[in-house]
Amino acid sequence: MGENWRDQILEAKAAAEELGFTFVQAHAPDCALRGEGMERGLLATVRSIEACGMLGIRNMVIHSGFFPEYKYPQDAQAYFRANEPFMRALIPAMEQHGVSILFENTTAKHCRDGLYFPIHGQDLRDFVEFMDHPLFGAAWDVGHANMDGLDHEQEIMAMGN
């Protein structure tokens, strides 16, 4: 978030090139997706998308929001709508820099009081289909799935293509 962030990214790129290192994926910053802190979170995420473009990273994983009023699984559509303004605000940067945003699953153990968050492959697929833009996709976090004892093959197949 500093003023010279682009210079820092270019330094990282030069160091990686010198070492023969290729960046393949990034993770968006954790931030508020609505309410207080959203503006700062949006700026940080857009800058992260630009940084990905500068580094040749085509995929950036992101956590959708944790909102206590939406419960799993019945509030999926309301949850998607609550995330939609933040995610749609990323599309111009995604298109400009050629970066896809991949929604990540979490573990049920992180969903205090039954709150909604994509846990299963079908949840991720439903969210991607809701967003209906070719630069939105899904990333399967194996560690989170292991915490819940999920069947990876079954869940990945449920994600679709």
PDB file of C-alpha atoms in Angstrom:
ATOM      1  CA  MET A   1       0.000   0.000   0.000  1.00  0.00           C
ATOM      2  CA  GLY A   2       3.061   2.254  -0.001  1.00  0.00           C
ATOM      3  CA  GLU A   3       3.711   4.863  -2.642  1.00  0.00           C
ATOM      4  CA  ASN A   4       6.553   2.896  -4.224  1.00  0.00           C
ATOM      5  CA  TRP A   5       4.724  -0.431  -4.500  1.00  0.00           C
ATOM      6  CA  ARG A   6       5.198  -0.630  -8.269  1.00  0.00           C
ATOM      7  CA  ASP A   7       8.966  -0.231  -7.840  1.00  0.00           C
ATOM      8  CA  GLN A   8       8.937  -3.057  -5.298  1.00  0.00           C
ATOM      9  CA  ILE A   9       7.077  -5.303  -7.731  1.00  0.00           C
ATOM     10  CA  LEU A  10       9.555  -4.485 -10.505  1.00  0.00           C
ATOM     11  CA  GLU A  11      12.446  -5.288  -8.143  1.00  0.00           C
ATOM     12  CA  ALA A  12      10.836  -8.644  -7.324  1.00  0.00           C
ATOM     13  CA  LYS A  13      10.350  -9.307 -11.036  1.00  0.00           C
ATOM     14  CA  ALA A  14      13.993  -8.513 -11.813  1.00  0.00           C
ATOM     15  CA  ALA A  15      15.209 -10.742  -8.964  1.00  0.00           C
ATOM     16  CA  ALA A  16      12.960 -13.585 -10.124  1.00  0.00           C
ATOM     17  CA  GLU A  17      14.171 -13.254 -13.704  1.00  0.00           C
ATOM     18  CA  GLU A  18      17.791 -13.293 -12.531  1.00  0.00           C
ATOM     19  CA  LEU A  19      17.136 -16.517 -10.625  1.00  0.00           C
ATOM     20  CA  GLY A  20      15.090 -18.106 -13.429  1.00  0.00           C
ATOM     21  CA  PHE A  21      12.032 -18.089 -11.183  1.00  0.00           C
ATOM     22  CA  THR A  22       8.494 -17.940 -12.569  1.00  0.00           C
ATOM     23  CA  PHE A  23       5.512 -16.753 -10.580  1.00  0.00           C
ATOM     24  CA  VAL A  24       2.462 -18.927 -11.197  1.00  0.00           C
ATOM     25  CA  GLN A  25      -0.171 -17.894  -8.658  1.00  0.00           C
ATOM     26  CA  ALA A  26      -0.890 -15.246  -6.064  1.00  0.00           C
ATOM     27  CA  HIS A  27      -3.318 -14.759  -3.200  1.00  0.00           C
ATOM     28  CA  ALA A  28      -5.335 -11.583  -2.792  1.00  0.00           C
ATOM     29  CA  PRO A  29      -5.035  -9.712   0.483  1.00  0.00           C
ATOM     30  CA  ASP A  30      -7.594 -10.500   3.157  1.00  0.00           C
ATOM     31  CA  CYS A  31      -9.736  -7.411   3.549  1.00  0.00           C
ATOM     32  CA  ALA A  32     -13.214  -6.082   4.212  1.00  0.00           C
ATOM     33  CA  LEU A  33     -15.460  -6.684   1.209  1.00  0.00           C
ATOM     34  CA  ARG A  34     -18.149  -4.290   2.378  1.00  0.00           C
ATOM     35  CA  GLY A  35     -18.638  -1.561   4.958  1.00  0.00           C
ATOM     36  CA  GLU A  36     -15.775   0.068   6.794  1.00  0.00           C
ATOM     37  CA  GLY A  37     -12.455  -0.821   5.210  1.00  0.00           C
ATOM     38  CA  MET A  38     -13.919  -1.850   1.860  1.00  0.00           C
ATOM     39  CA  GLU A  39     -12.388   1.079  -0.054  1.00  0.00           C
ATOM     40  CA  ARG A  40      -8.921   0.231   1.259  1.00  0.00           C
ATOM     41  CA  GLY A  41      -9.477  -3.460   0.586  1.00  0.00           C
ATOM     42  CA  LEU A  42     -10.613  -2.757  -2.947  1.00  0.00           C
ATOM     43  CA  LEU A  43      -7.546  -0.596  -3.602  1.00  0.00           C
ATOM     44  CA  ALA A  44      -5.236  -3.282  -2.194  1.00  0.00           C
ATOM     45  CA  THR A  45      -6.898  -5.981  -4.304  1.00  0.00           C
ATOM     46  CA  VAL A  46      -6.819  -3.925  -7.509  1.00  0.00           C
ATOM     47  CA  ARG A  47      -3.140  -3.188  -6.880  1.00  0.00           C
ATOM     48  CA  SER A  48      -2.573  -6.900  -6.348  1.00  0.00           C
ATOM     49  CA  ILE A  49      -4.217  -7.629  -9.685  1.00  0.00           C
ATOM     50  CA  GLU A  50      -1.949  -5.061 -11.349  1.00  0.00           C
ATOM     51  CA  ALA A  51       1.068  -6.581  -9.600  1.00  0.00           C
ATOM     52  CA  CYS A  52       0.043  -9.997 -10.927  1.00  0.00           C
ATOM     53  CA  GLY A  53      -0.101  -8.565 -14.423  1.00  0.00           C
ATOM     54  CA  MET A  54       3.372  -7.073 -14.003  1.00  0.00           C
ATOM     55  CA  LEU A  55       4.758 -10.405 -12.793  1.00  0.00           C
ATOM     56  CA  GLY A  56       3.030 -12.539 -15.413  1.00  0.00           C
ATOM     57  CA  ILE A  57       0.742 -14.189 -12.857  1.00  0.00           C
ATOM     58  CA  ARG A  58      -2.502 -15.186 -14.551  1.00  0.00           C
ATOM     59  CA  ASN A  59      -4.419 -16.480 -11.503  1.00  0.00           C
ATOM     60  CA  MET A  60      -5.047 -14.841  -8.147  1.00  0.00           C
ATOM     61  CA  VAL A  61      -6.896 -16.708  -5.407  1.00  0.00           C
ATOM     62  CA  ILE A  62      -9.320 -14.701  -3.291  1.00  0.00           C
ATOM     63  CA  HIS A  63     -11.438 -15.281  -0.221  1.00  0.00           C
ATOM     64  CA  SER A  64     -14.988 -14.122  -0.535  1.00  0.00           C
ATOM     65  CA  GLY A  65     -16.426 -12.417   2.544  1.00  0.00           C
ATOM     66  CA  PHE A  66     -17.459 -13.842   5.889  1.00  0.00           C
ATOM     67  CA  PHE A  67     -20.836 -12.300   6.770  1.00  0.00           C
ATOM     68  CA  PRO A  68     -22.498 -13.480   9.994  1.00  0.00           C
ATOM     69  CA  GLU A  69     -26.058 -13.041   8.757  1.00  0.00           C
ATOM     70  CA  TYR A  70     -25.737 -15.653   5.972  1.00  0.00           C
ATOM     71  CA  LYS A  71     -25.912 -19.305   7.036  1.00  0.00           C
ATOM     72  CA  TYR A  72     -24.760 -22.434   5.252  1.00  0.00           C
ATOM     73  CA  PRO A  73     -26.206 -23.777   2.997  1.00  0.00           C
ATOM     74  CA  GLN A  74     -29.574 -22.023   2.773  1.00  0.00           C
ATOM     75  CA  ASP A  75     -28.292 -18.456   2.244  1.00  0.00           C
ATOM     76  CA  ALA A  76     -26.025 -19.119  -0.739  1.00  0.00           C
ATOM     77  CA  GLN A  77     -27.721 -16.695  -3.146  1.00  0.00           C
ATOM     78  CA  ALA A  78     -27.873 -13.883  -0.572  1.00  0.00           C
ATOM     79  CA  TYR A  79     -24.205 -14.526   0.208  1.00  0.00           C
ATOM     80  CA  PHE A  80     -23.297 -14.333  -3.480  1.00  0.00           C
ATOM     81  CA  ARG A  81     -25.204 -11.042  -3.820  1.00  0.00           C
ATOM     82  CA  ALA A  82     -23.395  -9.622  -0.761  1.00  0.00           C
ATOM     83  CA  ASN A  83     -20.020 -10.400  -2.381  1.00  0.00           C
ATOM     84  CA  GLU A  84     -21.032  -9.280  -5.847  1.00  0.00           C
ATOM     85  CA  PRO A  85     -20.340  -5.496  -5.657  1.00  0.00           C
ATOM     86  CA  PHE A  86     -16.744  -5.991  -4.493  1.00  0.00           C
ATOM     87  CA  MET A  87     -16.041  -8.764  -6.998  1.00  0.00           C
ATOM     88  CA  ARG A  88     -17.589  -6.906  -9.932  1.00  0.00           C
ATOM     89  CA  ALA A  89     -15.511  -3.825  -9.049  1.00  0.00           C
ATOM     90  CA  LEU A  90     -12.426  -5.960  -9.791  1.00  0.00           C
ATOM     91  CA  ILE A  91     -13.435  -6.804 -13.358  1.00  0.00           C
ATOM     92  CA  PRO A  92     -11.913  -3.722 -15.070  1.00  0.00           C
ATOM     93  CA  ALA A  93      -8.503  -4.434 -13.493  1.00  0.00           C
ATOM     94  CA  MET A  94      -8.829  -8.165 -14.227  1.00  0.00           C
ATOM     95  CA  GLU A  95      -9.567  -7.449 -17.893  1.00  0.00           C
ATOM     96  CA  GLN A  96      -6.857  -4.794 -18.198  1.00  0.00           C
ATOM     97  CA  HIS A  97      -4.134  -6.990 -16.701  1.00  0.00           C
ATOM     98  CA  GLY A  98      -5.303 -10.407 -17.910  1.00  0.00           C
ATOM     99  CA  VAL A  99      -5.697 -11.847 -14.419  1.00  0.00           C
ATOM    100  CA  SER A 100      -8.337 -14.369 -13.360  1.00  0.00           C
ATOM    101  CA  ILE A 101      -9.793 -14.317  -9.865  1.00  0.00           C
ATOM    102  CA  LEU A 102     -10.260 -17.774  -8.349  1.00  0.00           C
ATOM    103  CA  PHE A 103     -12.655 -18.185  -5.429  1.00  0.00           C
ATOM    104  CA  GLU A 104     -11.241 -20.463  -2.733  1.00  0.00           C
ATOM    105  CA  ASN A 105     -13.038 -22.985  -0.558  1.00  0.00           C
ATOM    106  CA  THR A 106     -12.621 -22.978   3.182  1.00  0.00           C
ATOM    107  CA  THR A 107     -13.263 -25.526   5.895  1.00  0.00           C
ATOM    108  CA  ALA A 108     -16.468 -25.891   7.861  1.00  0.00           C
ATOM    109  CA  LYS A 109     -14.299 -25.471  10.963  1.00  0.00           C
ATOM    110  CA  HIS A 110     -13.696 -21.830   9.951  1.00  0.00           C
ATOM    111  CA  CYS A 111     -17.419 -21.146   9.568  1.00  0.00           C
ATOM    112  CA  ARG A 112     -18.329 -20.115  13.092  1.00  0.00           C
ATOM    113  CA  ASP A 113     -21.997 -20.397  14.003  1.00  0.00           C
ATOM    114  CA  GLY A 114     -22.792 -22.040  10.656  1.00  0.00           C
ATOM    115  CA  LEU A 115     -22.058 -18.959   8.563  1.00  0.00           C
ATOM    116  CA  TYR A 116     -21.961 -19.321   4.814  1.00  0.00           C
ATOM    117  CA  PHE A 117     -18.709 -19.687   2.884  1.00  0.00           C
ATOM    118  CA  PRO A 118     -17.986 -21.983  -0.077  1.00  0.00           C
ATOM    119  CA  ILE A 119     -16.875 -25.314   1.384  1.00  0.00           C
ATOM    120  CA  HIS A 120     -17.686 -27.831  -1.354  1.00  0.00           C
ATOM    121  CA  GLY A 121     -16.855 -27.956  -5.046  1.00  0.00           C
ATOM    122  CA  GLN A 122     -20.486 -27.334  -5.957  1.00  0.00           C
ATOM    123  CA  ASP A 123     -20.504 -24.193  -3.769  1.00  0.00           C
ATOM    124  CA  LEU A 124     -17.563 -22.809  -5.749  1.00  0.00           C
ATOM    125  CA  ARG A 125     -19.160 -23.752  -9.059  1.00  0.00           C
ATOM    126  CA  ASP A 126     -22.400 -22.040  -8.042  1.00  0.00           C
ATOM    127  CA  PHE A 127     -20.534 -18.845  -7.113  1.00  0.00           C
ATOM    128  CA  VAL A 128     -18.542 -18.816 -10.362  1.00  0.00           C
ATOM    129  CA  GLU A 129     -21.750 -19.356 -12.349  1.00  0.00           C
ATOM    130  CA  PHE A 130     -23.447 -16.573 -10.373  1.00  0.00           C
ATOM    131  CA  MET A 131     -20.626 -14.148 -11.233  1.00  0.00           C
ATOM    132  CA  ASP A 132     -20.916 -15.172 -14.907  1.00  0.00           C
ATOM    133  CA  HIS A 133     -17.644 -13.695 -16.191  1.00  0.00           C
ATOM    134  CA  PRO A 134     -14.909 -15.678 -17.970  1.00  0.00           C
ATOM    135  CA  LEU A 135     -12.159 -14.351 -15.665  1.00  0.00           C
ATOM    136  CA  PHE A 136     -13.805 -15.748 -12.513  1.00  0.00           C
ATOM    137  CA  GLY A 137     -12.960 -19.316 -11.561  1.00  0.00           C
ATOM    138  CA  ALA A 138     -12.320 -21.536  -8.562  1.00  0.00           C
ATOM    139  CA  ALA A 139      -9.328 -22.882  -6.652  1.00  0.00           C
ATOM    140  CA  TRP A 140      -9.540 -26.010  -4.546  1.00  0.00           C
ATOM    141  CA  ASP A 141      -7.664 -25.645  -1.238  1.00  0.00           C
ATOM    142  CA  VAL A 142      -6.615 -29.196  -0.417  1.00  0.00           C
ATOM    143  CA  GLY A 143      -5.619 -28.306   3.146  1.00  0.00           C
ATOM    144  CA  HIS A 144      -9.023 -26.858   3.935  1.00  0.00           C
ATOM    145  CA  ALA A 145     -10.743 -29.889   2.419  1.00  0.00           C
ATOM    146  CA  ASN A 146      -8.509 -32.229   4.430  1.00  0.00           C
ATOM    147  CA  MET A 147      -9.646 -30.533   7.639  1.00  0.00           C
ATOM    148  CA  ASP A 148     -13.205 -31.600   6.799  1.00  0.00           C
ATOM    149  CA  GLY A 149     -12.269 -35.044   5.475  1.00  0.00           C
ATOM    150  CA  LEU A 150     -13.726 -34.318   2.036  1.00  0.00           C
ATOM    151  CA  ASP A 151     -13.258 -36.554  -1.004  1.00  0.00           C
ATOM    152  CA  HIS A 152     -11.006 -34.476  -3.265  1.00  0.00           C
ATOM    153  CA  GLU A 153     -11.876 -36.236  -6.500  1.00  0.00           C
ATOM    154  CA  GLN A 154     -15.609 -35.905  -5.889  1.00  0.00           C
ATOM    155  CA  GLU A 155     -15.327 -32.224  -4.905  1.00  0.00           C
ATOM    156  CA  ILE A 156     -13.059 -31.273  -7.811  1.00  0.00           C
ATOM    157  CA  MET A 157     -15.379 -33.035 -10.257  1.00  0.00           C
ATOM    158  CA  ALA A 158     -18.294 -31.042  -8.779  1.00  0.00           C
ATOM    159  CA  MET A 159     -16.410 -27.825  -9.566  1.00  0.00           C
ATOM    160  CA  GLY A 160     -16.740 -28.549 -13.287  1.00  0.00           C
ATOM    161  CA  ASN A 161     -14.250 -27.160 -15.737  1.00  0.00           C
TER     162      ASN A 161
END
